[in-house]
XYZ file of C-alpha atoms in Angstrom:
484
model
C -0.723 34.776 -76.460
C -1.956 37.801 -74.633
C -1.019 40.280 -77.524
C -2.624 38.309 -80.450
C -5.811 37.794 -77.867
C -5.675 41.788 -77.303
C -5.331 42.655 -81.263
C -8.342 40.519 -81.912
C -10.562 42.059 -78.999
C -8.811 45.641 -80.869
C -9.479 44.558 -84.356
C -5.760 44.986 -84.626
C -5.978 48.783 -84.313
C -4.153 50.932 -81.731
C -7.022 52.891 -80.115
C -7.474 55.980 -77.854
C -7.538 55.415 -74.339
C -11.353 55.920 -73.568
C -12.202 53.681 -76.576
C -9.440 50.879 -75.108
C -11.393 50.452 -72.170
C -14.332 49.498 -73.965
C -12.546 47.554 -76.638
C -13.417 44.291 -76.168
C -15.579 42.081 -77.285
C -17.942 39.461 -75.404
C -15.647 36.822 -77.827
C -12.873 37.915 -76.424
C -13.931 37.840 -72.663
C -14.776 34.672 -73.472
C -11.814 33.773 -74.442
C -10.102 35.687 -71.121
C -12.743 34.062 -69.124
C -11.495 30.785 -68.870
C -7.630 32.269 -67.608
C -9.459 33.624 -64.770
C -9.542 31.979 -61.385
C -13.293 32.427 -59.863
C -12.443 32.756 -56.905
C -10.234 36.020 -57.987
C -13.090 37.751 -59.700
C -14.798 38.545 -56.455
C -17.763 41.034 -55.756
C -19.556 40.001 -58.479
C -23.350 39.154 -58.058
C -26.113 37.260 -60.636
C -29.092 37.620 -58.334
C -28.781 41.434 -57.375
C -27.314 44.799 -58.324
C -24.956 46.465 -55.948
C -27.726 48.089 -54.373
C -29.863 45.297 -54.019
C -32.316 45.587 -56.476
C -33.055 42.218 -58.699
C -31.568 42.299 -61.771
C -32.577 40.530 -64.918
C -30.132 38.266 -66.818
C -29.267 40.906 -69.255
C -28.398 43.503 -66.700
C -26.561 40.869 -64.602
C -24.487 39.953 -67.678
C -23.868 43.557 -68.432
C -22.145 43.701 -64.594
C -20.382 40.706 -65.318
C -19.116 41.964 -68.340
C -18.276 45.336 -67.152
C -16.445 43.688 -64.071
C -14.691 41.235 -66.272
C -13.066 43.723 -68.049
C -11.765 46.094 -65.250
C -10.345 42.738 -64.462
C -8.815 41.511 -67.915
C -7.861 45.399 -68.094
C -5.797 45.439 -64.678
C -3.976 41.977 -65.824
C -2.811 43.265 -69.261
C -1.867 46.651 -67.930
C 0.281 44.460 -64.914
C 1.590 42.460 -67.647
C 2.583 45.144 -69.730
C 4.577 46.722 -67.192
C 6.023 44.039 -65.789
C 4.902 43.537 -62.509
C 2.958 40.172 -62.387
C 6.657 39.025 -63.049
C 8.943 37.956 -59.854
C 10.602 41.822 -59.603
C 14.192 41.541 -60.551
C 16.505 43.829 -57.613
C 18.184 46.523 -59.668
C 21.623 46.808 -59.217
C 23.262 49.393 -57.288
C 27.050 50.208 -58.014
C 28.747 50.077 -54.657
C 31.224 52.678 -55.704
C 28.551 55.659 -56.252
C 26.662 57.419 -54.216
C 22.780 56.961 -53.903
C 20.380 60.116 -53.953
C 16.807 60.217 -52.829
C 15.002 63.384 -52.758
C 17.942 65.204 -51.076
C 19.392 62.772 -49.132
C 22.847 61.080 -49.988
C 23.303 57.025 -49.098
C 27.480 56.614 -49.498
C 29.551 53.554 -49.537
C 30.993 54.688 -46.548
C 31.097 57.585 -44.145
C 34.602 59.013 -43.552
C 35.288 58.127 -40.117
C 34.373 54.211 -41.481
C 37.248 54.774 -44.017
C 39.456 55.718 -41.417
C 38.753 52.892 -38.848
C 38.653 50.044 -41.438
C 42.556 51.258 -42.880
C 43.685 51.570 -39.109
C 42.131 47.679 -38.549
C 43.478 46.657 -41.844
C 46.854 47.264 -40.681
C 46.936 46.001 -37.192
C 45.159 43.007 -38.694
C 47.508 42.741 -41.817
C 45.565 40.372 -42.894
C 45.103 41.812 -46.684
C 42.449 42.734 -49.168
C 39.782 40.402 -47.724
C 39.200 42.065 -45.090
C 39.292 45.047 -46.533
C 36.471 43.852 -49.195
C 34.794 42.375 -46.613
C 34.525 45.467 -44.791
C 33.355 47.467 -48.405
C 30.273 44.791 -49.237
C 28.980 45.694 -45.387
C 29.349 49.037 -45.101
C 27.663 49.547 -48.806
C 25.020 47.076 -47.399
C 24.414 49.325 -44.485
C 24.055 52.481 -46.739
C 21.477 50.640 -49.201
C 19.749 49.635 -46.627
C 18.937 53.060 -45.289
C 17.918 53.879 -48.805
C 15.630 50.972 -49.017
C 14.260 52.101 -45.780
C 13.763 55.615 -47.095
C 12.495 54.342 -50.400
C 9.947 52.262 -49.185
C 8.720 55.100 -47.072
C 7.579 57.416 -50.070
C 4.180 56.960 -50.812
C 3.055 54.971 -53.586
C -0.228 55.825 -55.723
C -0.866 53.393 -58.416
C -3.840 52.740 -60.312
C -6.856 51.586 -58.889
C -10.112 49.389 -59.827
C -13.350 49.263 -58.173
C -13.718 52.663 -57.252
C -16.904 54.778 -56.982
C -17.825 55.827 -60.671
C -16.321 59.124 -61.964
C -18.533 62.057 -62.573
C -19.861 61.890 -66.297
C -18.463 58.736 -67.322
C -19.142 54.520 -66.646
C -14.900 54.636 -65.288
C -14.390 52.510 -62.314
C -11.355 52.057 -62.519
C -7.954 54.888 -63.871
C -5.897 51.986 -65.314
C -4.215 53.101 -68.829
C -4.884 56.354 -68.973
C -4.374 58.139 -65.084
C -0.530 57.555 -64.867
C 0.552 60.684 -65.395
C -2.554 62.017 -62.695
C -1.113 59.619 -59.986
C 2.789 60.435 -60.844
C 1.652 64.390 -59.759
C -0.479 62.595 -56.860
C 2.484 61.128 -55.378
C 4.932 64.290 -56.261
C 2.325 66.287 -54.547
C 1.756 63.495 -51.557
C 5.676 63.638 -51.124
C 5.328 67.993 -50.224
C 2.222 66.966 -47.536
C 4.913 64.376 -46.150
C 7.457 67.349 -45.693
C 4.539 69.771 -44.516
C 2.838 67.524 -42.100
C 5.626 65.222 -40.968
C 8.969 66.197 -42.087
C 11.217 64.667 -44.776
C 13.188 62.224 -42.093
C 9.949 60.801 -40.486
C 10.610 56.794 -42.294
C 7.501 54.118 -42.195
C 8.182 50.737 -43.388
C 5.880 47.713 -43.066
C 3.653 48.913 -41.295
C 5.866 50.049 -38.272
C 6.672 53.912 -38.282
C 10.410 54.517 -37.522
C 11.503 57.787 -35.482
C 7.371 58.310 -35.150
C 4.630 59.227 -32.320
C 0.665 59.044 -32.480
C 0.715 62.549 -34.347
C 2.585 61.241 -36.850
C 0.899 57.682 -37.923
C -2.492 60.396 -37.344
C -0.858 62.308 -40.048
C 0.639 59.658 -41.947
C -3.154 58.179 -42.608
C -4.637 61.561 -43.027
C -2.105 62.120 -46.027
C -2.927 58.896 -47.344
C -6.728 59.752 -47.127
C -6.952 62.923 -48.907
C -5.955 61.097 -52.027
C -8.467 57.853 -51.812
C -10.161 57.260 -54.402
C -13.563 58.762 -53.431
C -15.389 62.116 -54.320
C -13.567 65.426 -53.725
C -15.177 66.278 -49.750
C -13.774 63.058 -48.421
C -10.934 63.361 -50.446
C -9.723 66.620 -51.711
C -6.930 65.254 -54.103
C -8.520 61.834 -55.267
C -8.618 60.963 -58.739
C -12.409 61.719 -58.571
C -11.321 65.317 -57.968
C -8.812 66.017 -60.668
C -11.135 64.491 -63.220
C -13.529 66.929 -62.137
C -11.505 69.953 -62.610
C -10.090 68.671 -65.608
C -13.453 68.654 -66.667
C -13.650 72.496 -66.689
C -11.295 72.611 -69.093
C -12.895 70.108 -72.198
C -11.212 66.806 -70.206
C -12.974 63.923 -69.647
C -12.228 60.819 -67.637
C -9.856 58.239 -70.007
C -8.216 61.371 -70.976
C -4.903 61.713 -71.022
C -2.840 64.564 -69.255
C 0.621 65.999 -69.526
C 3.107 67.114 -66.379
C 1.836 70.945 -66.974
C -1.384 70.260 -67.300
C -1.446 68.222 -64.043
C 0.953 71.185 -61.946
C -2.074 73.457 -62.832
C -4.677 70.821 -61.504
C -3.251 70.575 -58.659
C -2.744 73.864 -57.840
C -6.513 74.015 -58.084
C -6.826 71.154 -55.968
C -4.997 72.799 -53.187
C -6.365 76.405 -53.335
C -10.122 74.280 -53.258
C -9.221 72.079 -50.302
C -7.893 74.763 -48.781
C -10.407 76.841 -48.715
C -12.753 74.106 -47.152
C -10.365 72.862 -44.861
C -8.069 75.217 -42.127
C -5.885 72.145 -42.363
C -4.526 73.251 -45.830
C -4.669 77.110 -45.180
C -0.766 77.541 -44.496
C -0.009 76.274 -47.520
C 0.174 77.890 -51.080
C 1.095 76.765 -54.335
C 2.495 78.182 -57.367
C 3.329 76.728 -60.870
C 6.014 78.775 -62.760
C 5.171 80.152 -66.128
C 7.320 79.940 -69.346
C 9.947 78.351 -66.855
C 9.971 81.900 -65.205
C 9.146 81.816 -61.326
C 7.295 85.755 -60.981
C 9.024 86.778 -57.413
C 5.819 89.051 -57.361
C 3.426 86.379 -57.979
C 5.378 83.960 -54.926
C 4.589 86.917 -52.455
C 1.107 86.950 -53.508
C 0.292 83.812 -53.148
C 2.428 82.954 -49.588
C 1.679 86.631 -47.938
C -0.769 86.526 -45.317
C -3.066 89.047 -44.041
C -0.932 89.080 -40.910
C 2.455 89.155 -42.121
C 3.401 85.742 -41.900
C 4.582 82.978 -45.229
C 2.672 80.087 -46.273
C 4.459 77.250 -47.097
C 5.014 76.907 -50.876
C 4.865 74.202 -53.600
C 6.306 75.155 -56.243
C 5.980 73.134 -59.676
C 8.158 73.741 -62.816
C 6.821 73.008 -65.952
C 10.017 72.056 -68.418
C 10.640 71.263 -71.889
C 14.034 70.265 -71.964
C 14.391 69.397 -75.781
C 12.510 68.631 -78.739
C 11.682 64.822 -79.093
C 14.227 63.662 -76.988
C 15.841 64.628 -73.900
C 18.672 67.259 -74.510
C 22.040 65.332 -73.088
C 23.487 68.784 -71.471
C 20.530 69.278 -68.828
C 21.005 65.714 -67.281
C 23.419 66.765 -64.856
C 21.147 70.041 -64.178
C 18.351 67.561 -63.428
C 20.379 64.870 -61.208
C 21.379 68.414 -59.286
C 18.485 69.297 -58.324
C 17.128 65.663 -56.779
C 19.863 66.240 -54.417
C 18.640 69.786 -53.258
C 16.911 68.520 -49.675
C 13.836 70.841 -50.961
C 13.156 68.922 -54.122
C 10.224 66.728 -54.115
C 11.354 65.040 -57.314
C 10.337 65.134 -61.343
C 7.141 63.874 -62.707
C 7.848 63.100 -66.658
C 9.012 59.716 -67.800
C 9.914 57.700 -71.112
C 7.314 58.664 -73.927
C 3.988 57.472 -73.364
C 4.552 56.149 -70.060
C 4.358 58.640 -66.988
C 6.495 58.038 -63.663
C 7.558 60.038 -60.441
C 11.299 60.359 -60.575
C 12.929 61.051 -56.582
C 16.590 59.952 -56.839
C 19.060 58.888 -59.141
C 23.261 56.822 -59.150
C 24.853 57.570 -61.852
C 23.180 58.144 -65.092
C 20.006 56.161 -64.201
C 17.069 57.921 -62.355
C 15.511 56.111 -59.377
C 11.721 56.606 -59.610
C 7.883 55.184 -58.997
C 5.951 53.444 -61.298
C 2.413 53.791 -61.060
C 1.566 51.471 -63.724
C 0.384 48.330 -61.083
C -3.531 48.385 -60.838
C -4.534 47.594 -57.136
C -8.206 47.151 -55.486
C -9.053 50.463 -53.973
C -9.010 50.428 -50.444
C -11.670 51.625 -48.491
C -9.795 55.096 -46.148
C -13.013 55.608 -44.671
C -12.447 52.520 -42.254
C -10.460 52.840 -39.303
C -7.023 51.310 -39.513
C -7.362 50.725 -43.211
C -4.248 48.792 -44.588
C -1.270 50.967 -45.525
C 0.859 48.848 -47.231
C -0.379 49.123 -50.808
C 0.845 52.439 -50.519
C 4.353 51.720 -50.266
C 6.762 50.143 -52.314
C 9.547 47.947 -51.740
C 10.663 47.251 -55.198
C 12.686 50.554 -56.372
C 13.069 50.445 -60.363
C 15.901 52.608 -62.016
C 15.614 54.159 -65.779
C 18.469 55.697 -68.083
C 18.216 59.217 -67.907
C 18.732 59.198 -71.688
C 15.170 58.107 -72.612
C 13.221 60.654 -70.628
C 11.030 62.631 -72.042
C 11.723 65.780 -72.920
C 8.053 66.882 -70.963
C 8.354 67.033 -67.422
C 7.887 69.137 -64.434
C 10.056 69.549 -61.375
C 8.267 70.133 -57.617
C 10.187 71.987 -54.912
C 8.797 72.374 -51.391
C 9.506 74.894 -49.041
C 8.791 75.290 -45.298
C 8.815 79.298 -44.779
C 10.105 82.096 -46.596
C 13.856 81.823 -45.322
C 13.714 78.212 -46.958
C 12.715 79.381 -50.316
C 15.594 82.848 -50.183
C 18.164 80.530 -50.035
C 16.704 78.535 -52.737
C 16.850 81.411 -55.229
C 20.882 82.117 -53.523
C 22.029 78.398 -54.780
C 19.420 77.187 -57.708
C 21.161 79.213 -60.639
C 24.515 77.071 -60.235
C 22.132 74.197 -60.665
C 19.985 75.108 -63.595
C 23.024 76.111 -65.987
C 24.335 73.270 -68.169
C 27.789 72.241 -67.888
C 28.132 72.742 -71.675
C 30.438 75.510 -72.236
C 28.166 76.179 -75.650
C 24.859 76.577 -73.813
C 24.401 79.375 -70.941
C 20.630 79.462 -71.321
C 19.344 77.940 -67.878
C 16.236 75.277 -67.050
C 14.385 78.395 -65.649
C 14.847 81.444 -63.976
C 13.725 83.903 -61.313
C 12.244 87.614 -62.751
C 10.761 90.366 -60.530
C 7.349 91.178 -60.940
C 4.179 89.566 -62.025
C 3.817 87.689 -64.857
C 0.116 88.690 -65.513
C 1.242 92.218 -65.674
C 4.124 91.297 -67.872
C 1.477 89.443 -70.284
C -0.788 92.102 -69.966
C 2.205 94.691 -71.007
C 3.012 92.420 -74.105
C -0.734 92.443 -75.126
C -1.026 95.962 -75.309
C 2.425 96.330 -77.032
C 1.504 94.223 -79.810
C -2.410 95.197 -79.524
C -3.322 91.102 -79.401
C -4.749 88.741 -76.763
C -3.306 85.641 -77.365
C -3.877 82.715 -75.511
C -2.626 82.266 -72.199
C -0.882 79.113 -70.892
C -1.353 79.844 -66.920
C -4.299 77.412 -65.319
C -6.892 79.768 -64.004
C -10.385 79.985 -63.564
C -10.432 82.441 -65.926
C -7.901 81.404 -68.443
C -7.463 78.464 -70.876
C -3.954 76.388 -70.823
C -1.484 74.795 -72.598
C -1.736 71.277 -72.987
C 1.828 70.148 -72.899
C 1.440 70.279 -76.957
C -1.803 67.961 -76.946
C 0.400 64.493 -75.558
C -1.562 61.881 -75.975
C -0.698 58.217 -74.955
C -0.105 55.489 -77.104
C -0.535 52.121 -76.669
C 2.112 49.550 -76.824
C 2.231 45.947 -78.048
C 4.251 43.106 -76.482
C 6.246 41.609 -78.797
């Protein structure tokens, strides 16, 4: 019903994003109308404007309308992907480890093995016990990954936010995924910066915390509300506006690369308004080349000391589909204690990958459209910002377009980094010896700049400056898709 109701609001036409959100028609919010509880479709008002000023019917059915929709939008988009449905538990093979972010969740620890054999035989009572003993044990392990899980933030889409900057947008839903998949990626290296990977908060309770850290926790959470970039330096609001620089406009849609580079700008701008941000530096390898040169210039203080570093990797690792033999290479990397996880997903559909059993990558979906919640108010709800539900993909249909994020704490951190990565990043394949991406001395602006001269061109550059265009991931564009 809700696909043949969409196609007629559509025409039948699969349509940008920007021209989706205005798509439909005042027949078909009629016909949408009538699904809708009234008490659900709150905030609106017939007598007044949102700032109080009287509004005549036409401009108070132009709110309705407008509100209507971010409503009817938020429902199909929840439909869509799945999650107005009762959320099925995936299942977790209880003879394989779990990996999250570089942490490891076994079946059981050694010294378990040991005791359980030793009671098995002073017992003797047989393979009951003994299975008995497995189905805990595993249940204690998946626990502690639920508990970690749950304790990654969560950045979805939102509705009801403060308009974007040259657009009507109130809310991201369709077209931001792939902006809150690098929120959350970049969220997950403030976590390690400000509170350390093992700090765990689950409903609503913090778990090995102290006042600092809950201070932190919400401070984390607030820099990405969705409000304008001096409140919150890595909102929505904000990346729209940089990705305006560069031709963007809000209902655009943006690829893993293109979002590394926008939020490297993020950082270097909140930085240089806030001391809070000032010890940390990001840098977003080129070519899938990480410059050593360009690392020290970026982390090097005046006085000697290291900034801590993000580091994003923009990959490519195929043509249309993801090449088999860098799997492993991938799954490798999620269990280095430094990695911060993948932003990619399936075609057309963005999400933040942190963990993986098996052959099937652990990850968070952005793709649920919340209410924004209000960070400016003192003890503002947290727990739409955590998720309890963790959803698990074949690494077989992920995109080829991604971009890896790697955090480290000082400069020791990031040496031994460079010592282990290049067992990582070579395939297994005896046929390919080409790795995900390397490390080079130098600078890669003076390497480009050598190159230019050589061949007496200026072509255009892919790095995201302020005084540079970039590459955008090929020109990816989402597509919408119809339920069947």
């Amino acid at each position: 019903m809700l696909s043949k109701i969409y196609l007629l609001g559509m025409n039948g036409q699969v349509q940008p994003s920007r021209e989706r959100l205005g798509g439909f028609s005042n027949s078909t919010i009629g016909l949408f109308s009538g699904m809708i509880a009234t008490d659900r479709v709150s905030n609106i008002q017939l007598s007044a404007s949102s700032n109080g000023i009287p509004m005549d019917d036409s401009n108070a059915t132009t709110e309705v309308d407008s509100k209507v929709k971010t409503k009817l939008l938020s429902m199909w988009n929840n439909v869509k992907y799945g999650w107005t449905i009762k959320v099925v538990k995936p299942n977790f093979s209880k003879e394989s480890p779990v990996y999250l972010l570089g942490k490891i969740y076994r079946k059981k620890p050694e010294e378990f093995l040991e005791k359980t054999s030793e009671a098995e035989k002073a017992l003797d009572t047989g393979s009951e016990i003994s299975l008995a003993m497995d189905a805990i044990s595993f249940e204690d392990g998946i626990e502690e990954f639920k508990k970690d899980f749950a304790s990654r933030l969560w950045l979805t889409y939102r509705r009801e936010f403060p308009i974007l900057n040259g657009s009507t947008f109130t809310t991201d839903c369709g077209w931001g995924c792939m902006l809150r998949s690098g929120q959350m990626m970049l969220a997950q290296a403030l976590v390690c910066h400000f509170l350390g990977r093992g700090t765990y908060f689950l409903y609503n309770v913090f778990l090995q915390y102290n006042n600092m850290d809950e201070y932190n926790h919400r401070l984390i959470i607030k820099s990405f509300g969705d409000l304008p970039e001096r409140t919150s330096p890595f909102s929505i609001h904000t990346l729209v506006s940089l990705g305006a620089l560069w031709g963007k406009r809000a209902g655009d849609w943006y690829g893993p690369s293109s979002v590394a580079h926008l939020l490297n700008q993020a950082v270097e701008r909140a930085a240089e308004r806030d001391p809070v941000f000032s010890n940390l530096a990001v840098y977003v390898a080129q070519d899938c080349t990480v410059y050593l040169q360009d690392i020290e210039n970026v982390c090097q203080m005046s006085n000697g000391k290291w900034k801590s570093l993000i580091l994003f990797v923009p990959l490519r690792l195929g043509a249309d589909k993801l090449n088999p033999v860098y799997a492993s290479c991938l799954t490798h990397l999620l269990t280095l204690d430094t990695c911060i996880g993948v932003i990619g997903g399936r075609p057309r559909h963005s999400l933040y990958f942190i963990g993986f059993q098996e052959d099937k990558l652990i990850n968070l979906d952005p793709h649920y459209c919340q209410e924004t919640v209000d960070v400016l108010k003192d003890n503002f709800p947290l727990t739409s910002f955590h998720c309890t539900s963790p959803r698990k993909m074949l690494i077989s249909k992920m995109d080829p377009s991604c971009c890896v994020g790697f955090y480290f704490h000082n400069k020791m951190q990031f040496t031994s980094f460079m010592e282990v990565a290049p067992s990582y990043l070579v395939p297994e394949d005896d046929k390919v010896d080409y790795p995900m991406f390397l490390f080079c001395e130098g600078s890669g602006r003076d390497l480009r700049q050598k190159i230019e001269i050589a061949e007496n061109i200026i072509p255009p550059a892919t790095s995201f400056t302020s005084n540079e265009t970039y590459d955008d991931d090929l020109d990816e564009c989402e597509e919408f898709e119809l339920l069947q």
